[in-house]
Short mmCIF file of C-alpha atoms and ligand atoms in Angstrom, two decimals:
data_model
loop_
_atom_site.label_atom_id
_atom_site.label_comp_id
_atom_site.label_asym_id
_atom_site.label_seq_id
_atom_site.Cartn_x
_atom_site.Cartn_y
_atom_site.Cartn_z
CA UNK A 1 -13.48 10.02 4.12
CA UNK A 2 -12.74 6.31 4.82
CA UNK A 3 -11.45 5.80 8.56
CA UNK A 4 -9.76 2.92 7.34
CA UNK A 5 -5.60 2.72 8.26
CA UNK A 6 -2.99 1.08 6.06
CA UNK A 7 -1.46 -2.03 6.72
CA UNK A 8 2.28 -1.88 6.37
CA UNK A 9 4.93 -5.48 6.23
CA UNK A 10 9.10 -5.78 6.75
CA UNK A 11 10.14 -8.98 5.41
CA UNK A 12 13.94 -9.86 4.39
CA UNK A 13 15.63 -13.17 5.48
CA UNK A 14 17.10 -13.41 8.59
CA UNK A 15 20.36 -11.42 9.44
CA UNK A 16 18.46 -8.77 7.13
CA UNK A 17 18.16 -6.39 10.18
CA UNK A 18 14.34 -5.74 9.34
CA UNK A 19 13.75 -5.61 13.16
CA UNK A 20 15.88 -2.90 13.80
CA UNK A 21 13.82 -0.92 11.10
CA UNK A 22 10.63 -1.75 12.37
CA UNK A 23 10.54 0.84 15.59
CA UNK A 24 12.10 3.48 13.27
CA UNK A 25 9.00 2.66 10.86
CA UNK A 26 6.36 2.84 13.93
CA UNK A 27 7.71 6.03 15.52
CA UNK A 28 7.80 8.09 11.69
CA UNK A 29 4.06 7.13 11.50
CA UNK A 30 3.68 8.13 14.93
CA UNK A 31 5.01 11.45 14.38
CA UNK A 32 2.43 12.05 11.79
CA UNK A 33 -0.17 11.91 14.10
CA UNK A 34 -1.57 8.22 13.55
CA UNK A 35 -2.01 5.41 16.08
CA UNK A 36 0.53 2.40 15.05
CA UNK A 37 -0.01 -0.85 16.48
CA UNK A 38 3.05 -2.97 15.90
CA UNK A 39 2.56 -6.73 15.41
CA UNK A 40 4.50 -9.81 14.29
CA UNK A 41 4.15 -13.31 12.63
CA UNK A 42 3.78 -15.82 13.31
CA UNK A 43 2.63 -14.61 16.22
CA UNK A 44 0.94 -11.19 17.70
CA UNK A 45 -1.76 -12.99 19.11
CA UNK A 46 -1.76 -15.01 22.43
CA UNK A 47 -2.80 -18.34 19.98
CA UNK A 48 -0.59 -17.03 17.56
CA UNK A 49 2.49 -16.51 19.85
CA UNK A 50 2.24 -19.88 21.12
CA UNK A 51 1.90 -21.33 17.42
CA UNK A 52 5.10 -19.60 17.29
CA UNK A 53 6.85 -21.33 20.27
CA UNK A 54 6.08 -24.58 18.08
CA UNK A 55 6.89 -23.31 14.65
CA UNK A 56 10.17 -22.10 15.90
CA UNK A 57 11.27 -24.91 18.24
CA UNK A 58 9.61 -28.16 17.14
CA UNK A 59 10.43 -30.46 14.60
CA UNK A 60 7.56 -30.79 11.96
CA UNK A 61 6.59 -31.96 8.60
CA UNK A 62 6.62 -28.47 5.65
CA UNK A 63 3.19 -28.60 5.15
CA UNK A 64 2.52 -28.70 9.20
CA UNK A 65 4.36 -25.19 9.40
CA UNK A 66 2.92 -24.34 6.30
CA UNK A 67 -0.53 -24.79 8.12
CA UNK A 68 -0.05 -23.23 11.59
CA UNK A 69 1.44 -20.42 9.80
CA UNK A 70 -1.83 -19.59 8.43
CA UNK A 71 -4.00 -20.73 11.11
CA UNK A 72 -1.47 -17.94 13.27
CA UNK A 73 -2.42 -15.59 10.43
CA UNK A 74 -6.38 -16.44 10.39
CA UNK A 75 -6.07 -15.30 13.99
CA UNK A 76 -3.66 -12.68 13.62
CA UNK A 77 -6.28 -10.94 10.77
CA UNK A 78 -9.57 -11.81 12.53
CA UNK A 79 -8.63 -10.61 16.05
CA UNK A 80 -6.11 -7.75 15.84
CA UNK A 81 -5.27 -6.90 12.24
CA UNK A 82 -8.21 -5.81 10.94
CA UNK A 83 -10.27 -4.06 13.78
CA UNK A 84 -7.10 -2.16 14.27
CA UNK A 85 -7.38 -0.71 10.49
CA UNK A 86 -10.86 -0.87 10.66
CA UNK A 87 -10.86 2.12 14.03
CA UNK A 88 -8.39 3.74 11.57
CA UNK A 89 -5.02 2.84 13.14
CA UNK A 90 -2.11 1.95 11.15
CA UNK A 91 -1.11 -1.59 11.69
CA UNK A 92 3.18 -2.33 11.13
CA UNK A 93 4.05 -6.56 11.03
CA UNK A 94 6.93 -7.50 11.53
CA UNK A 95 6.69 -10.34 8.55
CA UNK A 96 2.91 -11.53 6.36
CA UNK A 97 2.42 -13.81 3.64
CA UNK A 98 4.98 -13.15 1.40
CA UNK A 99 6.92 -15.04 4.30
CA UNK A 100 5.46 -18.29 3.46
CA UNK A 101 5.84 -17.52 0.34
CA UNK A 102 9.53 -17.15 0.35
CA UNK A 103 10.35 -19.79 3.79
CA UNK A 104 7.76 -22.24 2.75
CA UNK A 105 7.94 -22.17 -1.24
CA UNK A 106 11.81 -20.77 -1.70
CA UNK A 107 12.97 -22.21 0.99
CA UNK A 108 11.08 -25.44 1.73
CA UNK A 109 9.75 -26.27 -2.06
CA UNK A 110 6.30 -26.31 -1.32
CA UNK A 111 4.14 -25.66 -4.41
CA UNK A 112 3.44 -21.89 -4.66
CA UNK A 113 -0.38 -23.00 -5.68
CA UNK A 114 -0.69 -24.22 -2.54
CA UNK A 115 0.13 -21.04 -0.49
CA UNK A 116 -2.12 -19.31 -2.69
CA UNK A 117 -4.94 -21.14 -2.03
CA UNK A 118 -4.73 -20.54 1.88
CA UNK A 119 -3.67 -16.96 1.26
CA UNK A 120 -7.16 -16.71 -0.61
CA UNK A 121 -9.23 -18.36 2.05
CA UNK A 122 -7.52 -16.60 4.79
CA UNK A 123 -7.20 -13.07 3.84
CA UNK A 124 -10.21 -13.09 1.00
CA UNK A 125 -8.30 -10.38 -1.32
CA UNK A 126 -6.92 -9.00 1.76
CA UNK A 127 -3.23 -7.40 1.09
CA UNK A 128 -0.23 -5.22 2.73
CA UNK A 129 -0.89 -1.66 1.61
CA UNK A 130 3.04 -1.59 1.58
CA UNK A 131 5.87 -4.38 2.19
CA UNK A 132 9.48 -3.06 2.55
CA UNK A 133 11.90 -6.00 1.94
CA UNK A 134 15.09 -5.48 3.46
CA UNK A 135 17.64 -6.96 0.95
CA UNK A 136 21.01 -8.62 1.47
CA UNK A 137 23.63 -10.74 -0.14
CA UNK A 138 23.57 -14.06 1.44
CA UNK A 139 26.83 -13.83 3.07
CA UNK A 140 26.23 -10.66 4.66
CA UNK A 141 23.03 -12.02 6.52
CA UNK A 142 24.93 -15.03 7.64
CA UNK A 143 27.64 -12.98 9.36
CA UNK A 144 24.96 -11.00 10.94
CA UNK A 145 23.13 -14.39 12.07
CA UNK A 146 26.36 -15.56 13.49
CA UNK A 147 26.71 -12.59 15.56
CA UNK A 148 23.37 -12.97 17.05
CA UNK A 149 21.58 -15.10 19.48
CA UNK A 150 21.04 -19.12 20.00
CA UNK A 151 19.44 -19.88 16.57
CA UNK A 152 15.63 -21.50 16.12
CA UNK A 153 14.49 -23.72 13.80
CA UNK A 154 14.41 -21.60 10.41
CA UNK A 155 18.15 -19.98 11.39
CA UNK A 156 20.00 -23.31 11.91
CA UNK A 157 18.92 -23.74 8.08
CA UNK A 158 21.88 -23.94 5.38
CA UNK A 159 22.94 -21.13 3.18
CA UNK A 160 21.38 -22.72 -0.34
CA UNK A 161 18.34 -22.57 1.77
CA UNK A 162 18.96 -18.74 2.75
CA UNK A 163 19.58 -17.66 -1.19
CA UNK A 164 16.22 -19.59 -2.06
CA UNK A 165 14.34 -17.54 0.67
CA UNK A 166 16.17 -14.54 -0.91
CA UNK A 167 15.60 -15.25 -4.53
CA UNK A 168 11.29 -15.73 -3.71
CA UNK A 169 11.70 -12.33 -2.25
CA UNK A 170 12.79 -10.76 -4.88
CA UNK A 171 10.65 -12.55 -7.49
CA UNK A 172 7.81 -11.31 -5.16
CA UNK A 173 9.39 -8.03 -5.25
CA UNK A 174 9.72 -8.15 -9.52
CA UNK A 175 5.82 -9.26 -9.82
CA UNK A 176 4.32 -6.45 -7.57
CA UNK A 177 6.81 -3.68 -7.53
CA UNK A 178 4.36 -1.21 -6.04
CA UNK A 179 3.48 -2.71 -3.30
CA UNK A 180 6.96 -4.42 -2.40
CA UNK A 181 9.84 -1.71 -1.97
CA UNK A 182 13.38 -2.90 -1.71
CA UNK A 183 15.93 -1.79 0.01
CA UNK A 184 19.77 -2.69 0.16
CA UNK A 185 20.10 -3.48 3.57
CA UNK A 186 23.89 -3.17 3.29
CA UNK A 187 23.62 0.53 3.52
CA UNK A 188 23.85 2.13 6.85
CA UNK A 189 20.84 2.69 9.20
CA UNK A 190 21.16 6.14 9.35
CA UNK A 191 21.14 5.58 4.88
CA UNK A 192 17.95 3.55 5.58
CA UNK A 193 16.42 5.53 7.51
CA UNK A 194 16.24 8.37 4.95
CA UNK A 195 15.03 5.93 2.57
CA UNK A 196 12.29 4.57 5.23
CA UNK A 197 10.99 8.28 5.42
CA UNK A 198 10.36 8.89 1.59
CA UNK A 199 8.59 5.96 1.10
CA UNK A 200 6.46 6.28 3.64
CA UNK A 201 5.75 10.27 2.85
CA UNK A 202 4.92 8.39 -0.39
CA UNK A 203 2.27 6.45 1.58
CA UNK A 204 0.66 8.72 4.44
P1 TYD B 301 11.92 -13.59 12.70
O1 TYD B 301 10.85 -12.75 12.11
O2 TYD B 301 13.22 -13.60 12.00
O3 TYD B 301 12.04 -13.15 14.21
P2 TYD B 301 13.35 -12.94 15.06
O4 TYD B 301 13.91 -11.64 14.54
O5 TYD B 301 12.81 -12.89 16.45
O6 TYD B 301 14.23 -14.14 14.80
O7 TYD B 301 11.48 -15.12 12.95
C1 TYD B 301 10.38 -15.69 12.40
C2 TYD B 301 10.77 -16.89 11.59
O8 TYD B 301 9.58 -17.46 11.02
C3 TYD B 301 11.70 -16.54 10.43
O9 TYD B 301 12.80 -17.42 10.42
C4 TYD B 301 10.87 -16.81 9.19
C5 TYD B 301 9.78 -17.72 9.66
N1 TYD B 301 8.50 -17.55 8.92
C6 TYD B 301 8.16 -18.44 7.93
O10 TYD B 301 8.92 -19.37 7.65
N2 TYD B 301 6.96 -18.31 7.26
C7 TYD B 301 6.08 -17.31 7.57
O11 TYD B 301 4.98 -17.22 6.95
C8 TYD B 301 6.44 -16.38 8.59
C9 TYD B 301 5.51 -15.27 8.96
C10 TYD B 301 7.67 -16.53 9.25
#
């Protein structure tokens, strides 16, 4: 029997609410018995986390955030994501590639070719065993960005850029609906949560 864990994303834009789902998603996993190590991007690395600093914070050119978002990732993969599978835990990210996909393609308008060649350098075939995108209408996730915190970089953007980020999502969603699950994150979190357990029985 392979020792090998599963490698689970949460993506949605933000004011989706995917980070209130993501200790819900580590301690169901947990309670099954597995080790979860929960990580984020960019970030979850001490390189990575100060890539992050930047990417969220400093002004720069598209393709300059396309590119420390996957040199974050490179080191993300190399130095945490894959030995943890690899000892057989069950690794939960708090955002992957379909990120850059939606941010740096939806939302920015860089070519999607171009993502795809540094996704296949960088993760060599390498994928999310499961992605759950949390889902919302565009004005719902700007109320709940309102309500929140002093804004970075990517949540100062404008709404047309939000309902890009949104759409890439979902076309994401519509061209691998096995691995990407989505959920209407206008229903409750206790409705969520229900949902969050069946997929992942569906999983483990
Ligand atoms: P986010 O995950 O929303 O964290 P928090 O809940 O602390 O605000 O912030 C990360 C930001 O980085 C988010 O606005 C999306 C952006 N991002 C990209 O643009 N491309 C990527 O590849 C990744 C991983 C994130």
């Amino acid at each position: 029997m392979s020792m090998q864990g599963k490698f689970i994303t949460l993506e949605g834009v933000d004011g989706a609410g995917k980070s209130t789902h993501l200790g819900f998603v580590a301690d169901w996993l947990r309670g099954q018995g597995r080790e979860v190590v929960v990580t984020r991007e960019p970030g979850g690395t001490p390189l990575g986390e100060t890539l992050r600093e930047l990417l969220l914070h400093q002004h720069m050119d598209p393709d300059t955030e396309l590119l420390l978002m996957f040199a974050a990732r490179q080191a993300h993969l190399a130095q945490l994501i894959l030995p943890a599978l690899a000892r057989g835990a069950w690794v939960v990210s708090d955002r992957f590639t379909d990120a850059s996909y939606a941010y740096q393609c939806g939302g920015r308008g860089i070519p999607a070719e171009r993502i795809a060649a540094l996704e296949a350098w960088v993760q060599r075939g390498f994928a999310p065993d499961l992605t759950l995108l949390f889902d919302v209408p565009p004005e719902v996730a700007e109320a709940r960005r309102s309500a929140a915190r002093a804004a970075d970089r990517f949540e100062r953007e404008a709404d047309s850029f939000f309902s890009r980020v949104r759409n890439a999502y979902l076309d994401r969603a519509q061209a691998e609906p096995a691995r990407i699950r989505v959920l209407d994150a206008r229903h409750t979190i206790a409705e969520l949560q229900m949902e969050l357990g069946q997929l992942l029985q569906g999983l483990a």
